[in-house]
mmCIF file of C-alpha atoms in Angstrom:
data_model
loop_
_atom_site.group_PDB
_atom_site.id
_atom_site.type_symbol
_atom_site.label_atom_id
_atom_site.label_comp_id
_atom_site.label_asym_id
_atom_site.label_seq_id
_atom_site.Cartn_x
_atom_site.Cartn_y
_atom_site.Cartn_z
ATOM 1 C CA MET A 1 -10.095 22.198 -41.661
ATOM 2 C CA PHE A 2 -9.313 18.251 -41.475
ATOM 3 C CA ASP A 3 -5.827 16.990 -42.675
ATOM 4 C CA TRP A 4 -6.508 14.053 -45.380
ATOM 5 C CA PRO A 5 -2.537 13.563 -45.679
ATOM 6 C CA LEU A 6 -1.887 12.996 -42.150
ATOM 7 C CA LEU A 7 -4.992 10.627 -42.022
ATOM 8 C CA LEU A 8 -3.877 8.437 -44.359
ATOM 9 C CA GLN A 9 -0.189 8.893 -43.162
ATOM 10 C CA ASN A 10 -1.151 6.963 -40.348
ATOM 11 C CA ALA A 11 -4.100 5.034 -41.354
ATOM 12 C CA PRO A 12 -2.048 1.508 -41.103
ATOM 13 C CA LEU A 13 -1.194 2.538 -36.933
ATOM 14 C CA LEU A 14 -4.981 3.491 -36.747
ATOM 15 C CA LEU A 15 -6.368 0.269 -38.689
ATOM 16 C CA SER A 16 -4.173 -2.447 -36.385
ATOM 17 C CA SER A 17 -5.801 -0.204 -33.422
ATOM 18 C CA LEU A 18 -8.966 -0.428 -34.192
ATOM 19 C CA LEU A 19 -8.073 -4.099 -34.869
ATOM 20 C CA VAL A 20 -6.762 -4.408 -30.624
ATOM 21 C CA THR A 21 -9.729 -2.327 -29.922
ATOM 22 C CA LEU A 22 -12.318 -5.125 -31.259
ATOM 23 C CA GLU A 23 -10.203 -7.733 -29.831
ATOM 24 C CA VAL A 24 -10.303 -6.139 -26.255
ATOM 25 C CA SER A 25 -13.989 -5.474 -26.712
ATOM 26 C CA THR A 26 -14.783 -8.877 -27.857
ATOM 27 C CA ALA A 27 -13.416 -10.869 -25.335
ATOM 28 C CA ALA A 28 -14.402 -8.513 -22.261
ATOM 29 C CA LEU A 29 -17.808 -8.724 -23.454
ATOM 30 C CA ALA A 30 -18.115 -12.742 -23.665
ATOM 31 C CA ILE A 31 -16.068 -13.413 -20.389
ATOM 32 C CA GLY A 32 -18.052 -10.539 -18.953
ATOM 33 C CA PHE A 33 -21.174 -12.605 -20.060
ATOM 34 C CA VAL A 34 -20.238 -15.432 -18.339
ATOM 35 C CA ILE A 35 -19.465 -13.318 -15.257
ATOM 36 C CA GLY A 36 -22.685 -11.381 -15.527
ATOM 37 C CA VAL A 37 -25.070 -14.872 -15.655
ATOM 38 C CA ILE A 38 -22.579 -16.694 -12.511
ATOM 39 C CA VAL A 39 -23.171 -13.197 -10.583
ATOM 40 C CA GLY A 40 -26.925 -12.877 -11.528
ATOM 41 C CA SER A 41 -27.738 -15.966 -10.330
ATOM 42 C CA LEU A 42 -25.641 -15.806 -7.463
ATOM 43 C CA ARG A 43 -28.335 -12.544 -6.846
ATOM 44 C CA LEU A 44 -31.111 -14.557 -7.284
ATOM 45 C CA SER A 45 -30.143 -17.450 -5.134
ATOM 46 C CA PRO A 46 -32.426 -18.239 -1.689
ATOM 47 C CA VAL A 47 -29.168 -18.698 0.316
ATOM 48 C CA PRO A 48 -28.435 -15.128 1.408
ATOM 49 C CA LEU A 49 -24.890 -15.441 1.972
ATOM 50 C CA LEU A 50 -24.867 -15.651 -1.619
ATOM 51 C CA LYS A 51 -27.097 -13.077 -2.370
ATOM 52 C CA ARG A 52 -25.033 -10.782 -0.063
ATOM 53 C CA LEU A 53 -21.777 -12.106 -2.067
ATOM 54 C CA GLY A 54 -23.269 -11.255 -5.457
ATOM 55 C CA GLY A 55 -24.499 -7.996 -4.185
ATOM 56 C CA ALA A 56 -21.128 -6.856 -2.911
ATOM 57 C CA TYR A 57 -19.551 -7.875 -6.120
ATOM 58 C CA ILE A 58 -22.197 -5.287 -8.009
ATOM 59 C CA PHE A 59 -21.607 -2.969 -5.714
ATOM 60 C CA VAL A 60 -17.920 -2.577 -5.737
ATOM 61 C CA PHE A 61 -17.419 -3.003 -9.800
ATOM 62 C CA ARG A 62 -20.438 -0.718 -10.462
ATOM 63 C CA GLY A 63 -19.724 1.518 -7.733
ATOM 64 C CA ILE A 64 -15.819 1.988 -8.744
ATOM 65 C CA PRO A 65 -15.185 4.068 -12.083
ATOM 66 C CA LEU A 66 -14.183 1.896 -14.342
ATOM 67 C CA LEU A 67 -10.620 3.971 -15.007
ATOM 68 C CA VAL A 68 -10.060 3.511 -11.295
ATOM 69 C CA GLN A 69 -10.359 0.001 -11.874
ATOM 70 C CA LEU A 70 -8.240 -0.121 -14.825
ATOM 71 C CA LEU A 71 -5.233 1.671 -13.301
ATOM 72 C CA PHE A 72 -5.907 -0.717 -10.015
ATOM 73 C CA ILE A 73 -5.589 -3.979 -12.197
ATOM 74 C CA TYR A 74 -2.638 -2.440 -14.011
ATOM 75 C CA TYR A 75 -0.308 -0.681 -11.701
ATOM 76 C CA PHE A 76 -1.543 -1.980 -8.139
ATOM 77 C CA LEU A 77 -2.242 -5.979 -8.438
ATOM 78 C CA PRO A 78 1.931 -6.480 -9.316
ATOM 79 C CA ARG A 79 3.257 -4.706 -6.448
ATOM 80 C CA ILE A 80 1.212 -6.820 -4.148
ATOM 81 C CA GLY A 81 2.709 -9.845 -5.985
ATOM 82 C CA LEU A 82 1.005 -10.661 -8.981
ATOM 83 C CA PRO A 83 2.620 -10.794 -11.831
ATOM 84 C CA ASN A 84 3.060 -8.639 -14.302
ATOM 85 C CA MET A 85 0.877 -8.379 -16.930
ATOM 86 C CA SER A 86 0.647 -6.654 -20.720
ATOM 87 C CA PRO A 87 -1.975 -3.401 -20.720
ATOM 88 C CA THR A 88 -4.229 -5.556 -23.709
ATOM 89 C CA ALA A 89 -4.652 -8.373 -20.472
ATOM 90 C CA ALA A 90 -5.568 -5.527 -18.085
ATOM 91 C CA ALA A 91 -7.982 -4.198 -20.190
ATOM 92 C CA VAL A 92 -9.599 -7.261 -20.762
ATOM 93 C CA ILE A 93 -9.791 -8.109 -16.887
ATOM 94 C CA GLY A 94 -10.732 -4.913 -16.070
ATOM 95 C CA LEU A 95 -13.684 -4.603 -18.822
ATOM 96 C CA SER A 96 -14.667 -8.185 -17.966
ATOM 97 C CA LEU A 97 -14.963 -7.691 -14.676
ATOM 98 C CA ALA A 98 -17.410 -4.402 -14.832
ATOM 99 C CA ALA A 99 -19.006 -5.699 -17.680
ATOM 100 C CA GLY A 100 -20.009 -8.549 -15.465
ATOM 101 C CA ALA A 101 -21.458 -6.315 -12.761
ATOM 102 C CA TYR A 102 -23.564 -4.486 -15.412
ATOM 103 C CA ILE A 103 -24.533 -7.445 -17.051
ATOM 104 C CA ALA A 104 -25.674 -9.551 -13.527
ATOM 105 C CA GLU A 105 -27.745 -6.347 -12.842
ATOM 106 C CA ILE A 106 -29.776 -6.787 -16.258
ATOM 107 C CA MET A 107 -30.342 -10.199 -15.763
ATOM 108 C CA ARG A 108 -31.629 -9.900 -12.757
ATOM 109 C CA GLY A 109 -34.067 -7.292 -13.631
ATOM 110 C CA GLY A 110 -34.940 -9.312 -16.636
ATOM 111 C CA PHE A 111 -35.728 -12.628 -14.775
ATOM 112 C CA LEU A 112 -37.756 -10.415 -11.572
ATOM 113 C CA ALA A 113 -39.474 -9.016 -14.673
ATOM 114 C CA ILE A 114 -40.743 -12.114 -15.633
ATOM 115 C CA PRO A 115 -44.542 -12.800 -13.930
ATOM 116 C CA ALA A 116 -44.816 -15.811 -11.230
ATOM 117 C CA GLY A 117 -47.430 -17.429 -13.402
ATOM 118 C CA GLN A 118 -45.184 -17.531 -16.567
ATOM 119 C CA LEU A 119 -42.230 -19.023 -14.743
ATOM 120 C CA GLU A 120 -44.762 -22.226 -13.540
#
């Protein structure tokens, strides 16, 4: 049975958490889109070094589970000398990097799907 009084008691906390979730998601998608366009362009570059750099980025950030990336950013980076960051900042950075890799592959696939005659 659902406990409605408990839900109503915690509604302000749930609403503030919803706001933080929306802020983090919006920021991560916006930054991830910029990263994705840049990395997708690298993957389509005729320069082999740039193509490999873009491929390495995609390989790393799509191959490592997102939770591992988030834990690495939040706990490990301060241990190697980077300043401590808030959990929200770490989440935005981690989600942006992961989203950038997925968006780069979406962009690359979209550009490759355009027929050569259409590009001319």
